[in-house]
Short mmCIF file of C-alpha atoms in Angstrom, two decimals:
data_model
loop_
_atom_site.label_atom_id
_atom_site.label_comp_id
_atom_site.label_asym_id
_atom_site.label_seq_id
_atom_site.Cartn_x
_atom_site.Cartn_y
_atom_site.Cartn_z
CA MET A 25 9.78 9.72 8.60
CA ARG A 26 11.87 7.73 10.94
CA TYR A 27 14.81 6.13 9.39
CA ARG A 28 15.93 2.92 11.09
CA GLY A 29 19.03 2.99 8.89
CA LEU A 30 22.39 1.53 8.32
CA ALA A 31 25.24 2.80 10.78
CA SER A 32 28.14 3.90 8.78
CA SER A 33 26.96 1.70 5.89
CA VAL A 34 25.97 1.65 2.38
CA ALA A 35 23.02 -0.60 1.25
CA ILE A 36 22.27 -1.72 -2.35
CA ALA A 37 19.18 -3.89 -3.30
CA VAL A 38 18.57 -6.31 -6.22
CA TRP A 39 15.59 -8.60 -6.81
CA LEU A 40 15.30 -11.85 -8.89
CA VAL A 41 12.13 -13.50 -10.20
CA LEU A 42 11.33 -16.01 -12.72
CA PRO A 43 7.90 -16.33 -14.70
CA LEU A 44 5.40 -18.93 -13.51
CA SER A 45 4.60 -19.98 -17.03
CA ALA A 46 8.02 -21.77 -17.65
CA PRO A 47 9.86 -24.38 -15.49
CA ARG A 48 12.00 -22.33 -13.21
CA GLN A 49 15.01 -24.39 -13.11
CA ALA A 50 15.24 -24.51 -16.91
CA ALA A 51 14.95 -20.76 -16.99
CA LEU A 52 17.53 -20.39 -14.43
CA ALA A 53 19.88 -22.73 -16.32
CA GLY A 54 19.23 -20.82 -19.46
CA GLN A 55 19.94 -17.35 -18.23
CA ALA A 56 23.14 -18.75 -16.41
CA ALA A 57 24.44 -20.12 -19.57
CA SER A 58 24.43 -16.91 -21.57
CA ALA A 59 27.06 -14.38 -20.88
CA PRO A 60 25.16 -11.23 -19.59
CA GLU A 61 26.36 -7.71 -20.78
CA THR A 62 27.73 -5.51 -17.98
CA GLU A 63 26.07 -2.20 -17.02
CA THR A 64 28.20 -0.03 -14.91
CA ILE A 65 26.20 2.33 -12.30
CA SER A 66 28.19 5.12 -10.78
CA ILE A 67 27.35 6.58 -7.43
CA ASP A 68 28.88 9.61 -5.89
CA THR A 69 28.64 9.54 -2.32
CA GLN A 70 29.42 13.22 -2.03
CA ALA A 71 27.01 14.49 -4.42
CA PRO A 72 24.06 16.78 -3.36
CA ALA A 73 21.00 15.03 -2.34
CA ARG A 74 17.10 15.90 -2.03
CA PRO A 75 14.84 14.70 0.73
CA PHE A 76 13.64 11.07 0.37
CA PRO A 77 10.86 10.38 3.00
CA HIS A 78 9.59 6.80 3.15
CA TYR A 79 6.30 7.79 1.66
CA TRP A 80 5.70 4.19 0.45
CA GLU A 81 5.53 2.49 3.87
CA ARG A 82 3.58 5.01 5.93
CA MET A 83 0.25 3.33 5.46
CA PHE A 84 -1.11 -0.03 4.23
CA GLY A 85 -4.56 -1.17 3.28
CA SER A 86 -6.22 -4.13 4.87
CA GLY A 87 -9.32 -6.47 4.63
CA ARG A 88 -12.50 -4.96 6.14
CA ALA A 89 -12.97 -3.52 9.61
CA ILE A 90 -14.34 -6.51 11.28
CA LEU A 91 -11.51 -8.81 10.31
CA SER A 92 -9.00 -6.77 12.45
CA LEU A 93 -10.53 -8.57 15.43
CA ARG A 94 -8.91 -11.83 14.45
CA GLU A 95 -5.89 -13.19 16.01
CA SER A 96 -4.42 -14.06 12.47
CA TYR A 97 -4.98 -10.40 11.26
CA ARG A 98 -3.20 -9.01 14.35
CA ARG A 99 -0.25 -11.42 14.00
CA ASP A 100 0.47 -10.23 10.40
CA LEU A 101 -0.02 -6.84 11.33
CA GLY A 102 2.72 -6.99 14.05
CA GLU A 103 4.93 -8.68 11.46
CA VAL A 104 4.53 -5.97 8.91
CA LYS A 105 4.94 -3.39 11.53
CA ARG A 106 8.26 -4.86 12.63
CA ALA A 107 9.44 -4.99 8.88
CA THR A 108 8.31 -1.46 7.94
CA GLY A 109 7.50 0.65 10.98
CA PHE A 110 4.35 1.79 9.17
CA ASP A 111 2.10 4.37 10.87
CA TYR A 112 -1.58 3.88 9.41
CA ILE A 113 -3.87 1.27 8.51
CA ARG A 114 -6.88 1.70 6.14
CA PHE A 115 -9.89 -0.67 5.78
CA HIS A 116 -13.38 -0.61 4.48
CA ALA A 117 -16.80 -1.03 6.22
CA ILE A 118 -16.46 0.51 9.75
CA PHE A 119 -20.17 1.32 9.37
CA HIS A 120 -21.15 -2.26 7.96
CA ASP A 121 -23.99 -3.94 10.04
CA GLU A 122 -21.44 -6.59 11.23
CA VAL A 123 -19.74 -4.00 13.25
CA GLY A 124 -23.03 -3.36 14.98
CA LEU A 125 -22.52 0.54 15.28
CA TYR A 126 -25.91 1.77 13.88
CA ASN A 127 -29.45 0.38 14.52
CA GLN A 128 -33.00 1.81 15.04
CA ASP A 129 -35.32 1.03 18.05
CA ALA A 130 -39.01 0.19 17.49
CA GLN A 131 -40.05 3.74 17.06
CA GLY A 132 -37.38 4.28 14.50
CA LYS A 133 -34.93 6.31 16.53
CA PRO A 134 -31.31 5.80 16.01
CA THR A 135 -29.26 3.69 18.44
CA TYR A 136 -25.41 3.38 18.48
CA ASN A 137 -23.30 0.45 19.92
CA PHE A 138 -19.55 1.23 19.97
CA SER A 139 -18.32 -2.07 21.38
CA TYR A 140 -16.72 -3.55 18.28
CA VAL A 141 -15.48 -0.02 17.00
CA ASP A 142 -13.59 0.23 20.35
CA GLU A 143 -12.08 -3.18 20.08
CA ILE A 144 -11.20 -2.58 16.26
CA TYR A 145 -9.40 0.81 17.03
CA ASP A 146 -8.02 -0.28 20.48
CA GLY A 147 -6.20 -3.35 18.70
CA LEU A 148 -4.71 -1.10 16.19
CA LEU A 149 -3.42 1.47 18.77
CA GLU A 150 -2.05 -1.45 20.76
CA ASN A 151 0.18 -2.55 17.86
CA GLY A 152 1.44 0.98 17.28
CA VAL A 153 -0.70 1.73 14.17
CA ARG A 154 -3.14 4.69 13.81
CA PRO A 155 -6.40 4.47 11.76
CA PHE A 156 -6.94 6.07 8.48
CA VAL A 157 -10.64 6.00 8.75
CA GLU A 158 -12.45 5.32 5.64
CA LEU A 159 -16.18 6.39 6.35
CA SER A 160 -18.08 3.52 4.81
CA PHE A 161 -20.57 1.88 3.98
CA MET A 162 -24.31 2.57 4.59
CA PRO A 163 -25.96 0.96 7.47
CA GLU A 164 -28.88 -1.15 6.04
CA LYS A 165 -31.48 0.77 8.20
CA LEU A 166 -30.07 4.11 6.84
CA ALA A 167 -29.87 2.95 3.29
CA SER A 168 -32.36 4.64 0.74
CA THR A 169 -32.36 1.54 -1.60
CA ASP A 170 -31.39 -2.24 -1.27
CA SER A 171 -28.47 -1.53 -3.70
CA ARG A 172 -25.38 -3.49 -2.51
CA GLN A 173 -21.85 -3.70 -3.96
CA ALA A 174 -20.67 -7.13 -5.14
CA PHE A 175 -18.18 -7.98 -2.50
CA TRP A 176 -18.76 -11.27 -0.78
CA TYR A 177 -19.76 -9.32 2.34
CA LYS A 178 -22.32 -7.29 0.33
CA PRO A 179 -21.94 -3.78 1.64
CA PHE A 180 -24.78 -1.38 1.06
CA ASN A 181 -23.55 1.34 -1.38
CA SER A 182 -26.62 3.54 -1.60
CA PRO A 183 -26.93 7.18 -0.35
CA PRO A 184 -28.80 7.46 2.80
CA LYS A 185 -32.61 7.89 2.99
CA ASP A 186 -32.15 10.70 5.54
CA TRP A 187 -29.22 13.04 5.20
CA ASP A 188 -29.68 14.63 8.59
CA ARG A 189 -29.36 11.13 10.10
CA TRP A 190 -26.30 10.42 8.15
CA GLY A 191 -24.74 13.57 9.49
CA GLU A 192 -25.76 12.56 12.98
CA LEU A 193 -24.13 9.35 12.62
CA ILE A 194 -20.98 10.99 11.61
CA LYS A 195 -21.14 13.33 14.40
CA LYS A 196 -21.90 10.61 17.13
CA PHE A 197 -18.89 8.53 15.66
CA ALA A 198 -16.59 11.35 15.84
CA GLN A 199 -17.74 12.37 19.26
CA HIS A 200 -17.19 8.92 20.78
CA LEU A 201 -13.61 8.65 19.19
CA VAL A 202 -12.68 11.99 20.65
CA ALA A 203 -14.24 11.06 24.20
CA ARG A 204 -12.35 7.60 24.19
CA TYR A 205 -9.20 8.59 22.64
CA GLY A 206 -8.65 12.23 23.19
CA ILE A 207 -8.47 15.06 20.50
CA GLU A 208 -4.68 14.97 20.89
CA GLU A 209 -4.60 11.47 19.42
CA VAL A 210 -7.57 11.62 17.22
CA SER A 211 -6.20 14.68 15.48
CA HIS A 212 -3.46 12.61 14.21
CA TRP A 213 -5.94 10.19 12.36
CA TYR A 214 -7.20 10.67 8.87
CA PHE A 215 -10.91 10.73 7.90
CA GLU A 216 -11.55 9.70 4.29
CA VAL A 217 -15.24 10.11 2.97
CA TRP A 218 -16.44 6.88 1.29
CA ASN A 219 -14.40 4.62 -1.20
CA GLU A 220 -14.25 4.72 -4.97
CA PRO A 221 -17.61 6.57 -5.55
CA ASN A 222 -16.95 6.85 -9.20
CA ILE A 223 -17.33 3.02 -9.77
CA ASP A 224 -19.74 0.50 -8.08
CA PHE A 225 -19.01 1.36 -4.46
CA TRP A 226 -21.51 4.31 -4.65
CA ALA A 227 -25.09 4.00 -6.11
CA GLY A 228 -25.76 7.60 -6.05
CA GLU A 229 -26.98 9.27 -9.42
CA PRO A 230 -25.49 11.38 -10.90
CA LYS A 231 -22.43 9.84 -9.06
CA GLN A 232 -20.24 12.87 -8.95
CA ALA A 233 -22.94 15.25 -7.70
CA THR A 234 -24.39 13.01 -5.03
CA TYR A 235 -20.89 12.13 -3.86
CA PHE A 236 -20.00 15.74 -3.42
CA HIS A 237 -23.21 16.29 -1.27
CA LEU A 238 -22.10 13.20 0.70
CA TYR A 239 -18.78 14.69 1.32
CA ASP A 240 -20.18 18.04 2.15
CA VAL A 241 -22.56 16.65 4.84
CA THR A 242 -19.83 14.33 6.27
CA VAL A 243 -17.13 16.89 6.55
CA ARG A 244 -19.22 19.52 8.10
CA ALA A 245 -20.46 16.97 10.82
CA LEU A 246 -16.73 16.16 11.54
CA LYS A 247 -15.62 19.55 11.77
CA ALA A 248 -18.50 20.50 14.09
CA VAL A 249 -16.99 18.00 16.48
CA SER A 250 -13.50 19.46 16.25
CA PRO A 251 -11.77 21.52 13.45
CA ARG A 252 -8.67 19.55 14.23
CA LEU A 253 -10.13 16.36 12.67
CA ARG A 254 -8.24 15.72 9.31
CA VAL A 255 -10.79 15.03 6.51
CA GLY A 256 -10.40 14.44 2.68
CA GLY A 257 -11.65 12.56 -0.38
CA PRO A 258 -12.77 11.84 -3.25
CA SER A 259 -11.09 8.48 -2.62
CA THR A 260 -11.79 7.55 -6.23
CA ALA A 261 -10.60 4.66 -8.32
CA GLN A 262 -8.43 5.40 -11.47
CA ALA A 263 -6.95 8.65 -10.17
CA ALA A 264 -10.28 10.26 -11.02
CA TRP A 265 -12.05 13.59 -10.10
CA VAL A 266 -9.30 15.15 -8.14
CA ASP A 267 -9.23 18.53 -10.03
CA VAL A 268 -13.01 18.87 -9.88
CA PHE A 269 -13.19 17.86 -6.19
CA ILE A 270 -10.77 20.64 -5.35
CA ARG A 271 -12.62 23.07 -7.37
CA HIS A 272 -15.88 22.16 -5.54
CA CYS A 273 -14.48 22.46 -2.10
CA LYS A 274 -13.04 25.88 -2.94
CA GLU A 275 -16.15 27.20 -4.58
CA GLN A 276 -18.55 25.82 -1.98
CA ASN A 277 -16.15 26.69 0.83
CA VAL A 278 -16.02 23.13 2.13
CA PRO A 279 -13.17 22.12 4.38
CA VAL A 280 -10.68 19.64 2.92
CA ASP A 281 -7.35 18.69 4.34
CA PHE A 282 -5.92 16.20 1.74
CA VAL A 283 -6.95 14.79 -1.47
CA SER A 284 -7.02 10.96 -1.92
CA THR A 285 -7.26 8.63 -4.87
CA HIS A 286 -6.32 5.19 -6.00
CA VAL A 287 -4.64 3.32 -9.05
CA TYR A 288 -3.69 0.00 -9.89
CA GLY A 289 -0.81 -1.20 -12.26
CA ASN A 290 -3.25 -2.87 -14.65
CA ASP A 291 -5.93 -0.06 -14.76
CA THR A 292 -6.40 0.87 -18.43
CA ALA A 293 -5.26 4.29 -20.07
CA GLN A 294 -8.90 4.80 -21.07
CA ASP A 295 -10.11 4.74 -17.41
CA VAL A 296 -7.25 6.73 -16.08
CA PHE A 297 -6.33 9.17 -18.92
CA GLY A 298 -9.24 8.80 -21.30
CA THR A 299 -6.74 7.88 -24.12
CA ASN A 300 -6.40 4.58 -25.97
CA GLU A 301 -2.78 4.12 -25.49
CA VAL A 302 -1.32 0.86 -23.97
CA ILE A 303 0.52 1.82 -20.70
CA PRO A 304 2.80 -0.99 -19.42
CA ARG A 305 2.20 -2.27 -15.92
CA ASP A 306 5.45 -0.68 -14.50
CA GLN A 307 4.47 2.77 -15.91
CA MET A 308 0.87 3.23 -14.87
CA VAL A 309 1.25 3.96 -11.13
CA TRP A 310 3.74 6.76 -11.49
CA ARG A 311 1.96 8.19 -14.60
CA ALA A 312 -1.36 8.54 -12.52
CA VAL A 313 0.41 9.91 -9.64
CA LYS A 314 2.06 12.45 -11.78
CA LYS A 315 -1.37 13.28 -13.32
CA VAL A 316 -2.82 14.11 -10.04
CA HIS A 317 0.29 15.85 -8.62
CA ASP A 318 0.10 18.22 -11.88
CA GLN A 319 -3.60 18.70 -11.28
CA VAL A 320 -3.16 19.71 -7.56
CA LYS A 321 -0.15 22.05 -8.42
CA ALA A 322 -2.45 23.75 -11.03
CA SER A 323 -5.36 24.02 -8.70
CA ALA A 324 -6.54 26.61 -6.03
CA MET A 325 -4.87 24.34 -3.25
CA PRO A 326 -1.49 23.72 -4.61
CA GLU A 327 -0.09 22.60 -1.33
CA ILE A 328 -2.78 20.21 -0.17
CA PRO A 329 -1.30 16.70 0.69
CA ILE A 330 -1.73 13.92 -1.93
CA ILE A 331 -2.46 10.45 -0.65
CA PHE A 332 -3.01 7.57 -2.96
CA SER A 333 -4.75 5.33 -0.32
CA GLU A 334 -4.60 2.30 -2.43
CA TYR A 335 -2.22 1.11 -5.20
CA ASN A 336 -0.81 -2.39 -6.28
CA ALA A 337 0.58 -3.99 -9.38
CA SER A 338 -2.84 -5.59 -10.12
CA TYR A 339 -6.46 -5.15 -8.99
CA MET A 340 -7.06 -8.84 -10.05
CA ASN A 341 -5.99 -12.14 -8.36
CA GLU A 342 -2.86 -12.90 -10.36
CA VAL A 343 -0.55 -15.45 -8.75
CA GLU A 344 2.41 -14.56 -11.07
CA VAL A 345 2.05 -10.85 -9.80
CA THR A 346 1.22 -10.38 -6.12
CA ASP A 347 2.48 -13.89 -4.76
CA SER A 348 5.71 -13.84 -6.78
CA ALA A 349 9.13 -12.26 -6.57
CA PHE A 350 8.07 -10.08 -9.58
CA MET A 351 6.94 -7.60 -6.99
CA GLY A 352 10.46 -6.75 -5.75
CA PRO A 353 11.54 -4.92 -9.02
CA TRP A 354 8.07 -3.53 -9.67
CA LEU A 355 7.92 -1.88 -6.27
CA ALA A 356 11.62 -0.65 -6.33
CA ASN A 357 10.72 0.89 -9.62
CA THR A 358 7.58 2.43 -8.71
CA ILE A 359 9.02 3.97 -5.59
CA ARG A 360 11.90 5.59 -7.59
CA GLN A 361 9.40 7.03 -10.09
CA CYS A 362 6.85 8.39 -7.58
CA ALA A 363 9.44 10.08 -5.31
CA GLY A 364 8.58 13.72 -4.76
CA LEU A 365 5.19 13.55 -6.35
CA VAL A 366 3.02 12.02 -3.47
CA ASP A 367 2.73 12.27 0.35
CA MET A 368 1.65 8.72 0.98
CA LEU A 369 1.47 5.65 -1.38
CA ALA A 370 -0.64 3.07 0.57
CA TYR A 371 -0.01 -0.62 -0.69
CA TRP A 372 -3.13 -2.61 -0.99
CA ASP A 373 -2.80 -4.60 1.30
CA PHE A 374 -0.59 -6.07 4.13
CA SER A 375 -2.27 -9.43 4.70
CA ASP A 376 -4.33 -12.04 2.94
CA VAL A 377 -6.71 -12.19 5.97
CA PHE A 378 -8.96 -10.87 3.41
CA GLU A 379 -12.47 -11.74 2.17
CA GLU A 380 -13.65 -9.60 -0.64
CA GLN A 381 -14.16 -12.63 -2.95
CA GLY A 382 -15.08 -14.93 -0.07
CA VAL A 383 -13.28 -17.14 2.50
CA VAL A 384 -9.71 -17.66 1.23
CA LYS A 385 -9.36 -21.20 -0.37
CA ARG A 386 -5.57 -21.85 -0.72
CA PRO A 387 -2.55 -19.92 0.55
CA PHE A 388 -1.46 -18.53 -3.01
CA TYR A 389 -4.23 -17.34 -5.14
CA GLY A 390 -3.07 -13.88 -6.36
CA GLY A 391 -4.04 -12.31 -2.98
CA PHE A 392 -2.88 -8.61 -2.47
CA GLY A 393 -1.20 -9.27 1.04
CA LEU A 394 2.37 -9.12 1.95
CA MET A 395 1.54 -12.19 4.15
CA ALA A 396 -0.12 -15.25 2.70
CA VAL A 397 -2.80 -17.11 4.86
CA GLY A 398 -1.01 -18.99 7.68
CA HIS A 399 1.34 -16.19 8.58
CA ILE A 400 3.71 -16.83 5.48
CA PRO A 401 5.79 -14.03 4.33
CA LYS A 402 5.73 -13.52 0.59
CA ALA A 403 8.55 -12.24 -1.54
CA SER A 404 6.78 -8.83 -1.53
CA TYR A 405 7.08 -8.68 2.32
CA ASN A 406 10.84 -9.23 1.94
CA ALA A 407 11.08 -6.56 -0.58
CA PHE A 408 9.27 -4.09 1.76
CA ALA A 409 11.72 -5.18 4.39
CA LEU A 410 14.65 -4.44 2.17
CA LEU A 411 13.29 -1.06 0.88
CA ASP A 412 12.75 -0.10 4.47
CA ARG A 413 16.61 0.08 4.92
CA LEU A 414 16.86 2.85 2.35
CA GLY A 415 18.15 6.36 3.38
CA SER A 416 16.42 9.58 3.97
CA GLU A 417 18.21 11.67 0.96
CA GLN A 418 18.07 10.55 -2.63
CA LEU A 419 21.24 10.84 -4.73
CA GLU A 420 21.26 10.97 -8.61
CA THR A 421 22.35 7.85 -10.49
CA ASP A 422 23.09 7.41 -14.21
CA SER A 423 20.62 4.42 -14.46
CA PRO A 424 16.97 4.13 -14.66
CA PHE A 425 17.23 0.79 -12.98
CA ALA A 426 18.72 2.21 -9.82
CA LEU A 427 17.57 4.12 -6.79
CA ALA A 428 20.52 5.58 -4.59
CA THR A 429 20.05 7.14 -1.12
CA ARG A 430 22.17 8.46 1.79
CA ALA A 431 21.44 8.40 5.44
CA THR A 432 22.07 11.38 7.71
CA ASP A 433 25.33 9.78 8.93
CA GLY A 434 26.54 9.71 5.21
CA SER A 435 26.14 6.12 4.69
CA LEU A 436 24.45 5.00 1.42
CA ALA A 437 21.77 2.63 0.23
CA ILE A 438 21.10 1.75 -3.37
CA VAL A 439 18.56 -0.58 -5.16
CA VAL A 440 19.01 -1.90 -8.62
CA TRP A 441 16.73 -4.30 -10.63
CA ASN A 442 16.19 -6.35 -13.74
CA TYR A 443 12.47 -5.94 -14.41
CA ALA A 444 10.38 -8.02 -16.68
CA PRO A 445 6.69 -8.17 -16.98
CA PRO A 446 4.97 -11.04 -15.00
CA GLY A 447 5.08 -14.35 -16.91
CA GLU A 448 7.90 -13.09 -19.18
CA SER A 449 11.63 -13.25 -18.88
CA VAL A 450 14.54 -10.96 -19.95
CA PRO A 451 18.10 -11.90 -20.31
CA ALA A 452 20.22 -11.79 -17.14
CA LYS A 453 22.05 -8.57 -16.51
CA ARG A 454 25.47 -8.10 -14.80
CA ILE A 455 25.80 -4.84 -12.86
CA ARG A 456 29.01 -3.30 -11.63
CA LEU A 457 28.46 -0.67 -8.90
CA SER A 458 31.15 1.81 -8.73
CA VAL A 459 30.72 3.92 -5.51
CA ARG A 460 32.95 6.99 -5.64
CA GLY A 461 33.83 8.63 -2.32
CA PHE A 462 33.91 5.38 -0.25
CA ASP A 463 37.58 5.07 0.03
CA GLY A 464 39.16 2.85 2.60
CA ALA A 465 38.39 -0.61 3.88
CA GLY A 466 34.86 -1.89 4.15
CA VAL A 467 32.61 -4.84 4.22
CA ALA A 468 29.72 -5.49 1.86
CA SER A 469 26.96 -7.84 2.91
CA ILE A 470 24.45 -8.89 0.00
CA THR A 471 21.08 -10.45 0.66
CA GLU A 472 18.83 -11.62 -2.20
CA VAL A 473 15.12 -11.91 -2.81
CA ASP A 474 14.44 -14.24 -5.65
CA PRO A 475 12.46 -17.52 -6.49
CA GLU A 476 15.01 -19.40 -4.54
CA HIS A 477 15.55 -16.95 -1.73
CA GLY A 478 12.83 -15.27 0.34
CA SER A 479 9.82 -16.46 -1.93
CA PRO A 480 7.72 -19.32 -0.59
CA LEU A 481 5.57 -19.81 -3.88
CA GLU A 482 8.07 -22.16 -5.38
CA ALA A 483 8.14 -24.41 -2.10
CA TRP A 484 4.23 -24.43 -2.16
CA GLU A 485 4.45 -25.46 -6.05
CA ALA A 486 6.83 -28.26 -5.05
CA MET A 487 4.50 -29.54 -2.64
CA GLY A 488 1.89 -29.92 -5.32
CA ARG A 489 0.06 -26.70 -4.56
CA PRO A 490 -2.00 -27.93 -1.52
CA ASP A 491 -5.27 -26.00 -0.86
CA LEU A 492 -4.86 -26.55 2.73
CA PRO A 493 -1.21 -27.21 3.75
CA SER A 494 -0.51 -29.10 6.99
CA ARG A 495 0.88 -27.50 10.03
CA GLU A 496 4.28 -28.93 9.14
CA GLN A 497 3.89 -27.77 5.45
CA GLN A 498 2.93 -24.36 6.71
CA GLU A 499 6.24 -24.10 8.78
CA THR A 500 8.11 -25.27 5.53
CA LEU A 501 6.69 -22.42 3.64
CA ARG A 502 7.40 -19.96 6.40
CA ARG A 503 11.14 -21.09 6.39
CA ALA A 504 10.96 -20.68 2.55
CA GLY A 505 9.70 -17.11 3.08
CA GLN A 506 12.57 -16.04 5.31
CA LEU A 507 15.39 -13.92 4.09
CA PRO A 508 18.63 -15.83 3.48
CA SER A 509 21.87 -15.09 5.53
CA PRO A 510 23.82 -12.34 3.69
CA GLN A 511 26.80 -13.01 1.62
CA VAL A 512 29.90 -11.02 3.05
CA ILE A 513 32.59 -9.60 0.89
CA ALA A 514 35.64 -7.56 2.01
CA ILE A 515 36.31 -4.32 0.38
CA PRO A 516 40.09 -3.49 0.12
CA SER A 517 41.39 0.00 1.17
CA GLY A 518 42.88 2.65 -1.06
CA GLN A 519 40.39 2.43 -4.03
CA PRO A 520 36.71 3.17 -4.73
CA ALA A 521 34.23 0.41 -3.57
CA GLU A 522 33.31 -1.69 -6.68
CA ILE A 523 30.76 -4.56 -6.42
CA SER A 524 29.64 -6.89 -9.30
CA LEU A 525 26.21 -8.43 -9.22
CA THR A 526 24.45 -10.67 -11.75
CA LEU A 527 20.69 -10.12 -11.90
CA LEU A 528 18.47 -12.83 -13.31
CA SER A 529 15.05 -11.66 -15.03
CA HIS A 530 13.04 -9.86 -12.32
CA GLY A 531 16.08 -9.63 -9.93
CA LEU A 532 16.69 -7.70 -6.55
CA ALA A 533 19.33 -7.83 -3.83
CA LEU A 534 20.39 -5.73 -0.82
CA VAL A 535 23.99 -4.88 -0.47
CA GLU A 536 25.09 -3.14 2.77
CA ILE A 537 28.65 -1.65 2.71
CA ARG A 538 30.01 -0.48 6.10
CA ARG A 539 33.17 0.51 7.74
CA PRO A 540 34.80 -2.15 9.84
#
């Protein structure tokens, strides 16, 4: 992973959020009136470190394939690319009939049209992003039944009525990609077979056996084009099937280059682990990641890459979650917990140019994107922008609410947070950062993301929550979503660097310390 880091600097991040269920100004005043306890967090800049690749910003999800042709989609794509430098994009429905790839002539013979496919992938590559190709869904004329998944665009989720023709579709698709972009390029892509076959995205029965057959036919068609094409699955919801999928591939001698699955912070323990416990939202993702990591390590393929190709704090539309500054501490904590357990963790998704529930009706509705409709950066976008500045090595800390990293030039980056569940509040927390090994004069710059800085949700609420903001209102919201100018503090020479921060409930800030 490239590191666009801090030259001779130390960075520290802290996020601030208030619940939507209480008046924000009253909550801020109440927290400020109490005297917060002080927690000292010590960081030794000379301590040993372990590798810390930026696994959480290598890939993002997005709305379905055809949306990538829109200017609004590509504008948001470019903005998130600039903030995170991400490498891959994943979306559903490249085989949906609206893309026009597959048809049949009057005699029932398959015909192919790659016009929109080319525009879609050309657009990604022109923006410096490669496809993570989810091979879905079933073209109508190849579907064995009229079963459709419930999304607004109603994708066919049935198995093919002719498995040979499905294999031919996959082969023709791969051959075209290799012919257009070259095997040197396409060998860097990923091909993932279907989406969440363990739930309503797959109508085959029994689900697991018919999905495994789909995988076998698909992977053999791809590998017939080139063994260099990377392919994997099972792309399940709820961190399911990974162990049995690996066993199937091993026993049947079916190629597999990576395993993929999904989890969301509000998935249930029953669905993910088969237990009746209550797992908090800030614990679910890492516990699911660890479950899959442990399954892989105990399998016949212990070194196969692990990709969580979807995750988020919620699979529902919850304004107080994905639209709010809550996401900063949740993301930082999840990234700390999952470090070293997964190769890619792909946030779902980068933009609210998104239509699974229909055409978007208002800018803030609990959408999954980092960018609200109207090219408005949310607090989650700013959280990713700050997390991008973490280093490439991880240092130990003495706090479960901190993540310390070091860059190759010896500079540091540390994130600290004050987490509370969405819609709830905890007392303010005063943090004293003691950075050992940073002796001599320096300068610290502190950048905050909270309901008053880098979060447009509050400005939208102050406008009266308009469904269709005017162009002037949209510009006001974009300004509210900009990161504030950093506060700059001088660090005297001859003593360790010490910085004090007060974190409100759901708080996050970025502090960069550098030599003058």
